[in-house]
Coordinates of C-alpha atoms in Angstrom, one line a residue:
X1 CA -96.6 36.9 -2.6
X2 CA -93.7 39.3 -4.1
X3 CA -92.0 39.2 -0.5
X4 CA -91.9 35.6 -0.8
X5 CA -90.7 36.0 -4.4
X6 CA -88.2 38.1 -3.1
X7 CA -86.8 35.9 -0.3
X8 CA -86.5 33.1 -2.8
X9 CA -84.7 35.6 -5.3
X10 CA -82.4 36.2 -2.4
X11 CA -82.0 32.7 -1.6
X12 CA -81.0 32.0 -5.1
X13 CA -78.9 34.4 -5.1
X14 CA -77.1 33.6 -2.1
X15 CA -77.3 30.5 -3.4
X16 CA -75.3 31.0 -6.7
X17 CA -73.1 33.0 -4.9
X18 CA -72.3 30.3 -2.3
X19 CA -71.3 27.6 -5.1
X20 CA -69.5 30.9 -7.3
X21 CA -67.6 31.0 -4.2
X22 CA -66.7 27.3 -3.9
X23 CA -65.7 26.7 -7.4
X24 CA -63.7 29.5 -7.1
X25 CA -62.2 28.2 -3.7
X26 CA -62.0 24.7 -5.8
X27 CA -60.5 26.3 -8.5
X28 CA -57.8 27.8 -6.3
X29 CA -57.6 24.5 -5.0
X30 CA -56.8 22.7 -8.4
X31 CA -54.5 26.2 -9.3
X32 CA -52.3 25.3 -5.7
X33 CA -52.6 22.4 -4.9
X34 CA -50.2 21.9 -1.6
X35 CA -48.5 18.2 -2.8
X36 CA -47.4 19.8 -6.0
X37 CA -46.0 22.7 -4.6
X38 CA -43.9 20.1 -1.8
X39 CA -42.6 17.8 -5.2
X40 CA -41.9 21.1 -7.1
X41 CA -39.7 22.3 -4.1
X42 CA -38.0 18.7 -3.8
X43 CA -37.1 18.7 -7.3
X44 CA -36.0 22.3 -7.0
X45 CA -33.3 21.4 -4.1
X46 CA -32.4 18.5 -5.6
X47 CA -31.8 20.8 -8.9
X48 CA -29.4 22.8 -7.1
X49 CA -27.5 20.4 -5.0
X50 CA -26.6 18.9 -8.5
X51 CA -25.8 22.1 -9.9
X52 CA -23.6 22.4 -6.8
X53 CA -21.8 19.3 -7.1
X54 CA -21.4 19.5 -11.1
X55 CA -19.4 23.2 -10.1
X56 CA -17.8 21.8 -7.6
X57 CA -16.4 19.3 -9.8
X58 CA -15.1 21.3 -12.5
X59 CA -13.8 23.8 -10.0
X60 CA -11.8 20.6 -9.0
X61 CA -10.8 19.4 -12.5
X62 CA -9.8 22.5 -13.2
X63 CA -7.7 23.2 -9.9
X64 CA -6.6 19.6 -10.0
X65 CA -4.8 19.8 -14.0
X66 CA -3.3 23.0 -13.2
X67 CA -1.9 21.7 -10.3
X68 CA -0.5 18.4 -11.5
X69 CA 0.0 19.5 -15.2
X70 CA 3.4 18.1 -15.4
X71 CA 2.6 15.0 -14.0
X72 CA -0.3 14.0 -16.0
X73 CA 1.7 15.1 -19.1
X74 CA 4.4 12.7 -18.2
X75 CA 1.3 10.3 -17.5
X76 CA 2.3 7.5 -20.3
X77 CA -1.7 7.3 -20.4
X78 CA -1.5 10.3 -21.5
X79 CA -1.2 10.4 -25.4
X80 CA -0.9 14.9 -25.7
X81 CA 3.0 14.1 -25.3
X82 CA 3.5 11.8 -28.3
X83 CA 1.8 14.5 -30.4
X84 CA 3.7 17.5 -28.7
X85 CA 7.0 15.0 -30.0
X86 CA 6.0 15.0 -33.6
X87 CA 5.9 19.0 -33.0
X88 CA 8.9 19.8 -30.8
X89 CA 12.3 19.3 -30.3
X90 CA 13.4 18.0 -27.0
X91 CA 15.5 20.5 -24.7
X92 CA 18.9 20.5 -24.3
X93 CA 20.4 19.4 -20.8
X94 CA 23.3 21.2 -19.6
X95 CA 25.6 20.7 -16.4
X96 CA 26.4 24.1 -14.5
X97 CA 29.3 25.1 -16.1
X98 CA 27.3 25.1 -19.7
X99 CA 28.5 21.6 -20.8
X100 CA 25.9 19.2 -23.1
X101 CA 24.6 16.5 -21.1
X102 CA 22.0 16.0 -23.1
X103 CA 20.5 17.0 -26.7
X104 CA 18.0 16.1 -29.4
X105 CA 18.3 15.9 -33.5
X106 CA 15.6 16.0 -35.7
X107 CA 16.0 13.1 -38.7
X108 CA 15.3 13.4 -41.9
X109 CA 12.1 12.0 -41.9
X110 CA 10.9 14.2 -39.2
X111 CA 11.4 12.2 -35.8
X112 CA 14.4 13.1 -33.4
X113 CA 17.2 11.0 -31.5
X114 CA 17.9 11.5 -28.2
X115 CA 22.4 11.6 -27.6
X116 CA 24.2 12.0 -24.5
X117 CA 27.7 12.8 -24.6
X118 CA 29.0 11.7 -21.3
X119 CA 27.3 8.2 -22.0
X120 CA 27.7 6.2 -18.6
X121 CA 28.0 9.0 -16.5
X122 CA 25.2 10.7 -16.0
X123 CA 23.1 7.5 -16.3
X124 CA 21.1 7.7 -12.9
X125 CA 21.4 11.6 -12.6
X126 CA 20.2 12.8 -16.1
X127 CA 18.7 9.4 -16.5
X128 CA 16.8 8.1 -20.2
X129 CA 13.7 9.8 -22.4
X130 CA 13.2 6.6 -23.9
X131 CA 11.7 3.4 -22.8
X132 CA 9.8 5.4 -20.1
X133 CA 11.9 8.2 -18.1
X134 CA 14.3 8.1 -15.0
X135 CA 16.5 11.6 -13.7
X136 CA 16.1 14.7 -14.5
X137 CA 14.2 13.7 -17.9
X138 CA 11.7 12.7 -15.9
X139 CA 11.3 15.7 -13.3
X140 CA 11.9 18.2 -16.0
X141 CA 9.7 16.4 -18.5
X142 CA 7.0 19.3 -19.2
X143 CA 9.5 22.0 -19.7
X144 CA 12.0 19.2 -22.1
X145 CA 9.1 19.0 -24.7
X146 CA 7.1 22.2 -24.2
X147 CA 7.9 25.0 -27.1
X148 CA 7.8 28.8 -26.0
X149 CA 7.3 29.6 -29.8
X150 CA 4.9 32.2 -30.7
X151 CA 2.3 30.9 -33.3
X152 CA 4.1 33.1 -36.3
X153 CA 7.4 31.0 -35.4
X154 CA 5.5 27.6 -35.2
X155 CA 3.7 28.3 -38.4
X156 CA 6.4 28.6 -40.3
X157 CA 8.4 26.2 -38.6
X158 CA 5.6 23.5 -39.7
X159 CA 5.9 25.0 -43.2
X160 CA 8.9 24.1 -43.4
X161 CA 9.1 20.8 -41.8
X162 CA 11.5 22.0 -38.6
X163 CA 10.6 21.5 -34.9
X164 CA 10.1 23.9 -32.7
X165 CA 12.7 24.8 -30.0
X166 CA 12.1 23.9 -26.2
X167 CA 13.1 25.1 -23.0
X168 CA 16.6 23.6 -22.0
X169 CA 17.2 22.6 -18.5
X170 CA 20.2 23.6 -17.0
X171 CA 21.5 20.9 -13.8
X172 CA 23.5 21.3 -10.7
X173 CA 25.8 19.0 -11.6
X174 CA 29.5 19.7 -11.9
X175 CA 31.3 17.6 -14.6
X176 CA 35.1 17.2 -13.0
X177 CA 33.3 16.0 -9.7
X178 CA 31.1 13.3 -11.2
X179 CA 34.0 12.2 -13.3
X180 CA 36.4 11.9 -10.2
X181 CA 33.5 9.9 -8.2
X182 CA 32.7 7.3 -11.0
X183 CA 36.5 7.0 -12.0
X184 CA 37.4 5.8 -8.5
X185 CA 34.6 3.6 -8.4
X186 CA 35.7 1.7 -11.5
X187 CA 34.3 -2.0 -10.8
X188 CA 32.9 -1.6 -7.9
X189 CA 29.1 -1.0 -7.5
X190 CA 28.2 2.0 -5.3
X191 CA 26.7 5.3 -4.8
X192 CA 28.6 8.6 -4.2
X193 CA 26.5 12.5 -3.6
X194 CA 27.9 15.3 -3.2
X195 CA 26.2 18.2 -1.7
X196 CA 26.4 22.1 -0.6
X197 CA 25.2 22.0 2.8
X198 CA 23.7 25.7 2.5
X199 CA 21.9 25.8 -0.8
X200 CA 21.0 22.2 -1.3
X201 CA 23.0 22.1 -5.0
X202 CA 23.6 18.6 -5.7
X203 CA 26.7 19.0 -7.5
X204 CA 27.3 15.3 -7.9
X205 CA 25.4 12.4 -8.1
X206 CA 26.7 8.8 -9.2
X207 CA 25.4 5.2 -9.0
X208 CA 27.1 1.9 -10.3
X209 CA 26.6 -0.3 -12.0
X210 CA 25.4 2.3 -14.5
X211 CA 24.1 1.7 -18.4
X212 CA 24.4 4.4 -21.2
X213 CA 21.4 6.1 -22.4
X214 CA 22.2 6.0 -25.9
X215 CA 21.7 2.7 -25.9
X216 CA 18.5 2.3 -23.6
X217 CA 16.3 1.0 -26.1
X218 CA 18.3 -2.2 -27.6
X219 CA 20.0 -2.6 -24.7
X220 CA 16.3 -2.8 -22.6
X221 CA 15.4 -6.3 -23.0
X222 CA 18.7 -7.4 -21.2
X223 CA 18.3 -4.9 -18.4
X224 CA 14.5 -5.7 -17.4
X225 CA 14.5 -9.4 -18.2
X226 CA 15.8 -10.8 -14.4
X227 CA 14.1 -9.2 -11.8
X228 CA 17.4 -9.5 -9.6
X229 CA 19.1 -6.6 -12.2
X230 CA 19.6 -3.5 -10.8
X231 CA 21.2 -1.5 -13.4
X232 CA 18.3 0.5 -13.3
X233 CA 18.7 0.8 -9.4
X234 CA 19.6 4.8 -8.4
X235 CA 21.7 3.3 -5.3
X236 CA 21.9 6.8 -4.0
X237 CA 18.2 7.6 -3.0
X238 CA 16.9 3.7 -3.8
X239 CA 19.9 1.9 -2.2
X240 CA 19.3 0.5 0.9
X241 CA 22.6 -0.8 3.4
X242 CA 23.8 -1.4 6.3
X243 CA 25.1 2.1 7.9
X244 CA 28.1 -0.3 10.0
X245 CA 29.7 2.9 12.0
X246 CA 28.5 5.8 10.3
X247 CA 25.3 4.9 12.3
X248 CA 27.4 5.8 15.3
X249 CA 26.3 9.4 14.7
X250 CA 23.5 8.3 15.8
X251 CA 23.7 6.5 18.8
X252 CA 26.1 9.3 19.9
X253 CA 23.0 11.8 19.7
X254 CA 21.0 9.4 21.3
X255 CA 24.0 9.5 24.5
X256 CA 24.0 13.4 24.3
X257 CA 20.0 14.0 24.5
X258 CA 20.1 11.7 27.7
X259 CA 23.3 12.6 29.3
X260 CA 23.7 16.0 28.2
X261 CA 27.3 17.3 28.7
X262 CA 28.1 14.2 30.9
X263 CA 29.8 12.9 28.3
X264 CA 32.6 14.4 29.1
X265 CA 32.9 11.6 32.0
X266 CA 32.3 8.7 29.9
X267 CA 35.5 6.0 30.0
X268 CA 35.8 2.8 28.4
X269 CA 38.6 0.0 28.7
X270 CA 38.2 -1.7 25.3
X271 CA 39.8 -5.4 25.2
X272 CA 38.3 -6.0 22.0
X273 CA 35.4 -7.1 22.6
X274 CA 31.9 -6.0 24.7
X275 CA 29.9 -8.9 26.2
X276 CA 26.7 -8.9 27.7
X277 CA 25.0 -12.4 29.2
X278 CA 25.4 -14.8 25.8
X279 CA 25.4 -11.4 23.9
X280 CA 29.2 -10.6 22.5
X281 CA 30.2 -7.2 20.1
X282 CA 33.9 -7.9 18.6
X283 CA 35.8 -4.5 17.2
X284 CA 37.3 -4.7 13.7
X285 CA 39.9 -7.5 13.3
X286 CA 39.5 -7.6 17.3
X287 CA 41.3 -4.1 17.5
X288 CA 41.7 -3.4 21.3
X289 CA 41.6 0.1 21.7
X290 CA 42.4 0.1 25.8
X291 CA 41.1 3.4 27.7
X292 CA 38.7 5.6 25.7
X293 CA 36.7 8.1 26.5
X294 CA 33.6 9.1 24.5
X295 CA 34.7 11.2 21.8
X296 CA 38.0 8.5 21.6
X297 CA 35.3 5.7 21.1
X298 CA 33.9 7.7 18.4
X299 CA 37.0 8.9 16.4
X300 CA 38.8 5.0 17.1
X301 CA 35.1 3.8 16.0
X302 CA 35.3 1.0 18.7
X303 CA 32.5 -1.4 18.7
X304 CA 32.9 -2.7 22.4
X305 CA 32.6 0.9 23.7
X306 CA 29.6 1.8 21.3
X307 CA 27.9 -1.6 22.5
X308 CA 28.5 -0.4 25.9
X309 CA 26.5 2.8 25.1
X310 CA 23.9 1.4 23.1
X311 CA 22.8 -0.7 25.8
X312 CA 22.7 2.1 28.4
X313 CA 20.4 3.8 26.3
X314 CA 16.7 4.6 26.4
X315 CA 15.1 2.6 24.1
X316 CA 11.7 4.1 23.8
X317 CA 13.3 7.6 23.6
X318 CA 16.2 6.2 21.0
X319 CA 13.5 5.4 19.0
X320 CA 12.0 9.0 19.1
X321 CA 15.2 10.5 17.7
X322 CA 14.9 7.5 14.8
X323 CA 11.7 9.5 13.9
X324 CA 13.1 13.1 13.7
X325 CA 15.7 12.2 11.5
X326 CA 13.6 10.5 9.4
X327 CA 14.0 6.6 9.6
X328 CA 10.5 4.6 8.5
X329 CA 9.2 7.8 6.9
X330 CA 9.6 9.3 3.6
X331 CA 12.2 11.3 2.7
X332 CA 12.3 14.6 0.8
X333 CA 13.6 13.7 -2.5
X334 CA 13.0 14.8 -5.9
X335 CA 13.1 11.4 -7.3
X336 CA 12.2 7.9 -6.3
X337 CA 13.6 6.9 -2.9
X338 CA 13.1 4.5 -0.4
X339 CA 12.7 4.1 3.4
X340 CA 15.2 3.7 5.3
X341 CA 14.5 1.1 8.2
X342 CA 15.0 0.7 11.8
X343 CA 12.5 -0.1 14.6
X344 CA 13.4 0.6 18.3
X345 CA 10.9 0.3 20.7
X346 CA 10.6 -1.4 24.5
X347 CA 10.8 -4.9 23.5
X348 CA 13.7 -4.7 22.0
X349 CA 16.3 -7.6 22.6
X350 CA 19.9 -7.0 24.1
X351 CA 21.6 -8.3 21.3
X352 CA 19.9 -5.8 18.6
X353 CA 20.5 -3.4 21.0
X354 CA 24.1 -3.9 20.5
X355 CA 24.0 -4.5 17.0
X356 CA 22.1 -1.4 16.1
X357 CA 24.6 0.5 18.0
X358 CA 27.3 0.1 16.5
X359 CA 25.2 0.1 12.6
X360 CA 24.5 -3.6 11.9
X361 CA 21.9 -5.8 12.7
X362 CA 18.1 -5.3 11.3
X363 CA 19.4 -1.2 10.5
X364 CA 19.2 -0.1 6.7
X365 CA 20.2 3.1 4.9
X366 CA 20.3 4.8 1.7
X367 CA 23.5 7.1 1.0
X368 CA 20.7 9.8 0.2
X369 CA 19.5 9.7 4.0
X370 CA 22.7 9.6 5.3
X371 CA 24.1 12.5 3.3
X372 CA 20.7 14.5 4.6
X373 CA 22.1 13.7 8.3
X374 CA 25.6 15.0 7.2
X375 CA 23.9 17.9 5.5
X376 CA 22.2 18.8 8.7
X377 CA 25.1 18.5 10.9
X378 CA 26.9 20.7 8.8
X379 CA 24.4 23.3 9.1
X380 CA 23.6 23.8 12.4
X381 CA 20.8 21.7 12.8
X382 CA 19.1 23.2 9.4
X383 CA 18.2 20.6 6.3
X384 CA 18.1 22.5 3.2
X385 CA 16.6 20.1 0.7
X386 CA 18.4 18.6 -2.0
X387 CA 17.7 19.7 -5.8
X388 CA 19.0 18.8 -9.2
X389 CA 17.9 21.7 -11.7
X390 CA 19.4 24.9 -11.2
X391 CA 17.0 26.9 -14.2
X392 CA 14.7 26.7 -16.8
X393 CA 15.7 28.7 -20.1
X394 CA 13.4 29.6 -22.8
X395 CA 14.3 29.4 -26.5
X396 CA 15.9 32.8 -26.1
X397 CA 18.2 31.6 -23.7
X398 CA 16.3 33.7 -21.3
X399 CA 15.7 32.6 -17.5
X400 CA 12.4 31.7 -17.0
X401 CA 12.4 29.6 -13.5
X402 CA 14.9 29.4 -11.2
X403 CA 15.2 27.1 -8.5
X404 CA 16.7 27.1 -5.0
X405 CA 17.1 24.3 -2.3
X406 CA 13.9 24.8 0.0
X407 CA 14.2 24.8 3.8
X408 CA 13.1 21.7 5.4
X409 CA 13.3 22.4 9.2
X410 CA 15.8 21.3 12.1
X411 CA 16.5 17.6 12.2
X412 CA 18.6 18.1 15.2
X413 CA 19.4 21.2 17.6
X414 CA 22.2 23.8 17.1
X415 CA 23.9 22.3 20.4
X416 CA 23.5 19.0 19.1
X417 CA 25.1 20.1 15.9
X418 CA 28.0 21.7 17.4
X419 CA 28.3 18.2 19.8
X420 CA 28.3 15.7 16.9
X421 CA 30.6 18.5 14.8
X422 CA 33.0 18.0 17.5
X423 CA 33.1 14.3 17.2
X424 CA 33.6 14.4 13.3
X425 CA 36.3 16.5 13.6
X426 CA 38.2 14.2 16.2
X427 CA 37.5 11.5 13.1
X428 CA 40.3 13.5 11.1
X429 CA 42.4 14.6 13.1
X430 CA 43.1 11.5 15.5
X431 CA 40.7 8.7 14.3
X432 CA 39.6 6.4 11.1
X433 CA 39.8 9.1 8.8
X434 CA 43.3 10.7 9.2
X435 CA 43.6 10.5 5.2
X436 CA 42.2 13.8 5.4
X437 CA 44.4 15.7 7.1
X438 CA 45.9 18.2 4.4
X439 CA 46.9 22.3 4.6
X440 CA 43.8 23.0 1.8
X441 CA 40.5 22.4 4.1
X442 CA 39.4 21.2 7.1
X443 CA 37.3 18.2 6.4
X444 CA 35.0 16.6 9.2
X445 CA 33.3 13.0 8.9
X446 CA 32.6 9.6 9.8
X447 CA 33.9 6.4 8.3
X448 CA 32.0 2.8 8.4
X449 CA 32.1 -0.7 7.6
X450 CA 29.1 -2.4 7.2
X451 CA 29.6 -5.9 7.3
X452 CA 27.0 -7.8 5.3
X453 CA 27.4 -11.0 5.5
X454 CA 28.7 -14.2 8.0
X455 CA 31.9 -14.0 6.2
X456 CA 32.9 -10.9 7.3
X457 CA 33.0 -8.6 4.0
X458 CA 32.5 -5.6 4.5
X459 CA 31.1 -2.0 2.6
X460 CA 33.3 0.8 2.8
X461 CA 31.1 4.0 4.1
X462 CA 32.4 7.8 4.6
X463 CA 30.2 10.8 5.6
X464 CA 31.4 13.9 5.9
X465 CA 31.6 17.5 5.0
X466 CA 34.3 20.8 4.8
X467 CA 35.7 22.8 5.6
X468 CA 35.3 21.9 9.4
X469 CA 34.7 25.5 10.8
X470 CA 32.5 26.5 8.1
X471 CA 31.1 23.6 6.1
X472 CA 30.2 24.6 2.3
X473 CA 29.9 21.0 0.8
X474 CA 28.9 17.3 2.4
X475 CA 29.8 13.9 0.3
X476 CA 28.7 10.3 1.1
X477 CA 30.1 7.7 -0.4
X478 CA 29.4 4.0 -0.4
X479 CA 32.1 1.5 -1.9
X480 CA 30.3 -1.7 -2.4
X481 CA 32.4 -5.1 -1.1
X482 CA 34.9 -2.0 -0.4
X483 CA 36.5 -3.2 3.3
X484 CA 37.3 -0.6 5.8
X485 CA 35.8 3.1 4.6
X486 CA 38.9 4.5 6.0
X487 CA 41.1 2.8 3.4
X488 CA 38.6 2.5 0.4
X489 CA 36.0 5.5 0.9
X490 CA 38.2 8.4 2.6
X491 CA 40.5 8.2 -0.5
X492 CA 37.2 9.7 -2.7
X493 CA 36.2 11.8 -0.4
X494 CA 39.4 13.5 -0.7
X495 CA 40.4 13.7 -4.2
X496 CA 36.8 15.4 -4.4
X497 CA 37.0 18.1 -1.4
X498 CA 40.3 18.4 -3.7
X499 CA 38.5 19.4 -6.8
X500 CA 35.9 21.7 -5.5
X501 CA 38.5 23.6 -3.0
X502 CA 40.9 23.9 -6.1
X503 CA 37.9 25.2 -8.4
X504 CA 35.6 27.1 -6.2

């Protein structure tokens, strides 16, 4: 009887220690249970991926404004610059040499006026604060109403009503050559640039019709009310023409990268005229130029002959050199430009072979472009890009950003450089530009004219650059309804090389 009293205390006992175990186990079970553990872990990840991605963002925003600071400021969104104005004065604007081109003063009840003291001409280059921006108030916005003022200076300053000082901007621009270039235009519309081939300085830079600046805001009504106005228009990067013979620069590299030096053998009898089936290519006023060889038929600019060439040209490999100098792409430019246009390809008819040839046809240009293929030529091959602001100075007067032309790469090959150098010198010396020929310089070019309607009228075009044997500077020059660029756009080429050779 106690044995059996024993086995069932042992039995109970196993018993209660059986179900201790199992609530335990169950409790365990309740503690971890394996479905909350998998959500926990879900909402874990999904906790850090969002932590990721909120970084990531700010790392962006943060990247992004230092990056594009100036151009948000200039955002007209963006409302910080309207309050930095109430604060600041706007920077001065100088030309090279240290002359005003453009200034602020603060008015008795606490706003400013913007004056600029050249009015008309600086209109496209400087451009307007007012109204929006254009020039370099535009691309030297940030630094124009941004105050290097220590808090001490700014305090007091407000105490006593005055603005604080910004940085002043001081311009590539050189004041005798812009005067020269807009002086010869007169009436005429046009664009004229003026380069250095080396550094990228643009030391002049002129568009017509132009506007003054003082005047933007009463006068901005009349200027924006047709949308055929283009007073606003900067013809020299916006502009787009046709190139008439300067474009012969380009088919004559075209010639070159086929033929090589087998140019040398090229001859031409020029009657006048080229014809081809239906197809027919007239020189100027019918000017028959008789025998020519190549580098004749470029200084003579003869139509016939250039037709001739165009249409012994690859077409699909023409329009390979279109696209390493640029055409249908987007040019390196500070400010607003445009395209300029041309497609060659395999299908290409006879007749626009011709035309494009010799510059006309379905071919468009800005003078910008152009001047960056004279620029190029001049330098061996090497495009230096083209800039507008010189230095940034602080209230001090004190440098504090300098710039320099950066280097864009080789448009075209040293050899080809020296080849088409060749032919622009043969422009001056026995060719279309023979206006020239002085004991000062060299000079080195191309002249064109671009006829632009059935009538026959013509724009007067010159490209070119000296000295010849060492080129410094580069000008193009368009004369608008100008005729032959010989007799209308040498003449300003000249009386600038003039200037800078005199001065510099």
């Amino acid at each position: 009887m106690e044995k059996q009293n024993n086995n069932s205390s042992a039995n109970n006992k196993q018993t209660n220690t059986t179900q201790n175990f199992n609530r335990q186990q169950e409790k365990k079970s309740k503690l971890i249970n394996p479905d909350k553990l998998t959500i926990n872990h879900h909402i874990y990840i999904t906790i850090a991926i969002f932590s990721c991605v909120f970084l990531a963002m700010i790392v962006f925003l943060v990247v992004f404004y230092c990056q594009n600071s100036r151009t948000l400021l200039s955002n007209s969104y963006n409302k910080r610059e309207s309050v930095l104005m109430k604060q600041n004065l706007r920077g001065n604007i100088y030309a090279n040499d240290g002359e005003l081109l453009a200034y602020s003063v603060q008015n008795d009840d606490g706003t400013q006026t913007r004056y600029y003291p050249y009015g008309n001409l600086f209109s496209h280059s400087i451009g307007y604060a007012s109204k929006g921006k254009a020039g370099v108030e535009l691309l030297e916005n940030y630094y124009l109403i941004n105050t290097d003022n220590n808090a001490i200076v700014r305090a007091q300053n407000s105490s006593e009503g005055k603005l604080n000082t910004c940085y002043s901007i001081t311009t590539t621009f050189d004041v005798e050559l812009q005067k020269i270039a807009s002086e010869y235009l007169g009436n005429y519309n046009g664009a004229v640039i003026f380069t250095e081939v080396k550094t990228g300085r643009i030391l002049a830079l002129v568009s017509k019709p132009d506007y003054d600046p003082n005047n933007i805001d009463a006068m901005w009504d009349s200027l924006t009310a047709s949308s055929e106005s283009s007073v606003l228009l900067n013809r020299v990067t916006q502009g787009q023409y046709p190139p008439g013979s300067t474009f012969k620069i380009v088919s004559a590299l075209e010639y070159y990268r086929e033929n090589g030096d087998n140019f040398t053998k090229y001859n031409f009898n020029c009657s006048g005229f080229y014809s081809n089936g239906t197809n027919r290519i007239n020189c100027f006023h019918g000017t028959q130029h008789g025998d020519v060889d190549f580098e004749l038929s470029f200084a003579k600019s003869c139509n016939a002959s250039f037709a001739n060439i165009g249409m012994s040209l690859n077409r699909v490999k023409f329009a390979q050199t279109l696209d390493d100098l640029y055409f249908n792409k987007t040019l390196p430019c500070e400010t607003a430009s445009t395209q300029s246009s041309l497609i060659i390809n395999a299908d290409t008819s006879d007749y626009d072979m011709m035309q494009t040839s010799i510059g006309q046809g379905k071919t468009s240009i800005s003078p910008y472009h152009l001047n960056l293929i004279t620029m190029s030529i001049a330098n061996n091959g090497l495009l230096i890009t083209p800039y507008m602001v010189d230095n940034i100075k602080d209230s001090n007067g004190t440098i504090v950003k300098d710039y320099s032309g950066q280097t864009f790469g080789y448009l075209i090959t040293p050899d080809e450089a020296t080849f088409l150098r060749r032919l622009m010198e043969s422009v001056v010396t026995e060719g279309t530009a023979t206006r020239l020929k002085n004991d000062l310089y060299t000079a080195a070019g191309k002249t064109g004219s671009a006829e632009y309607n059935d009538l026959g009228d013509s724009h007067a075009w010159f490209t070119g650059y000296a000295p010849a044997e060492d080129p410094e500077v580069a000008v193009t020059i368009i004369v608008e309804a100008g005729g032959t660029g010989g007799e209308k756009a040498v003449p300003l080429a000249k009386l600038m090389f003039d200037s800078y050779f005199t001065r510099y």
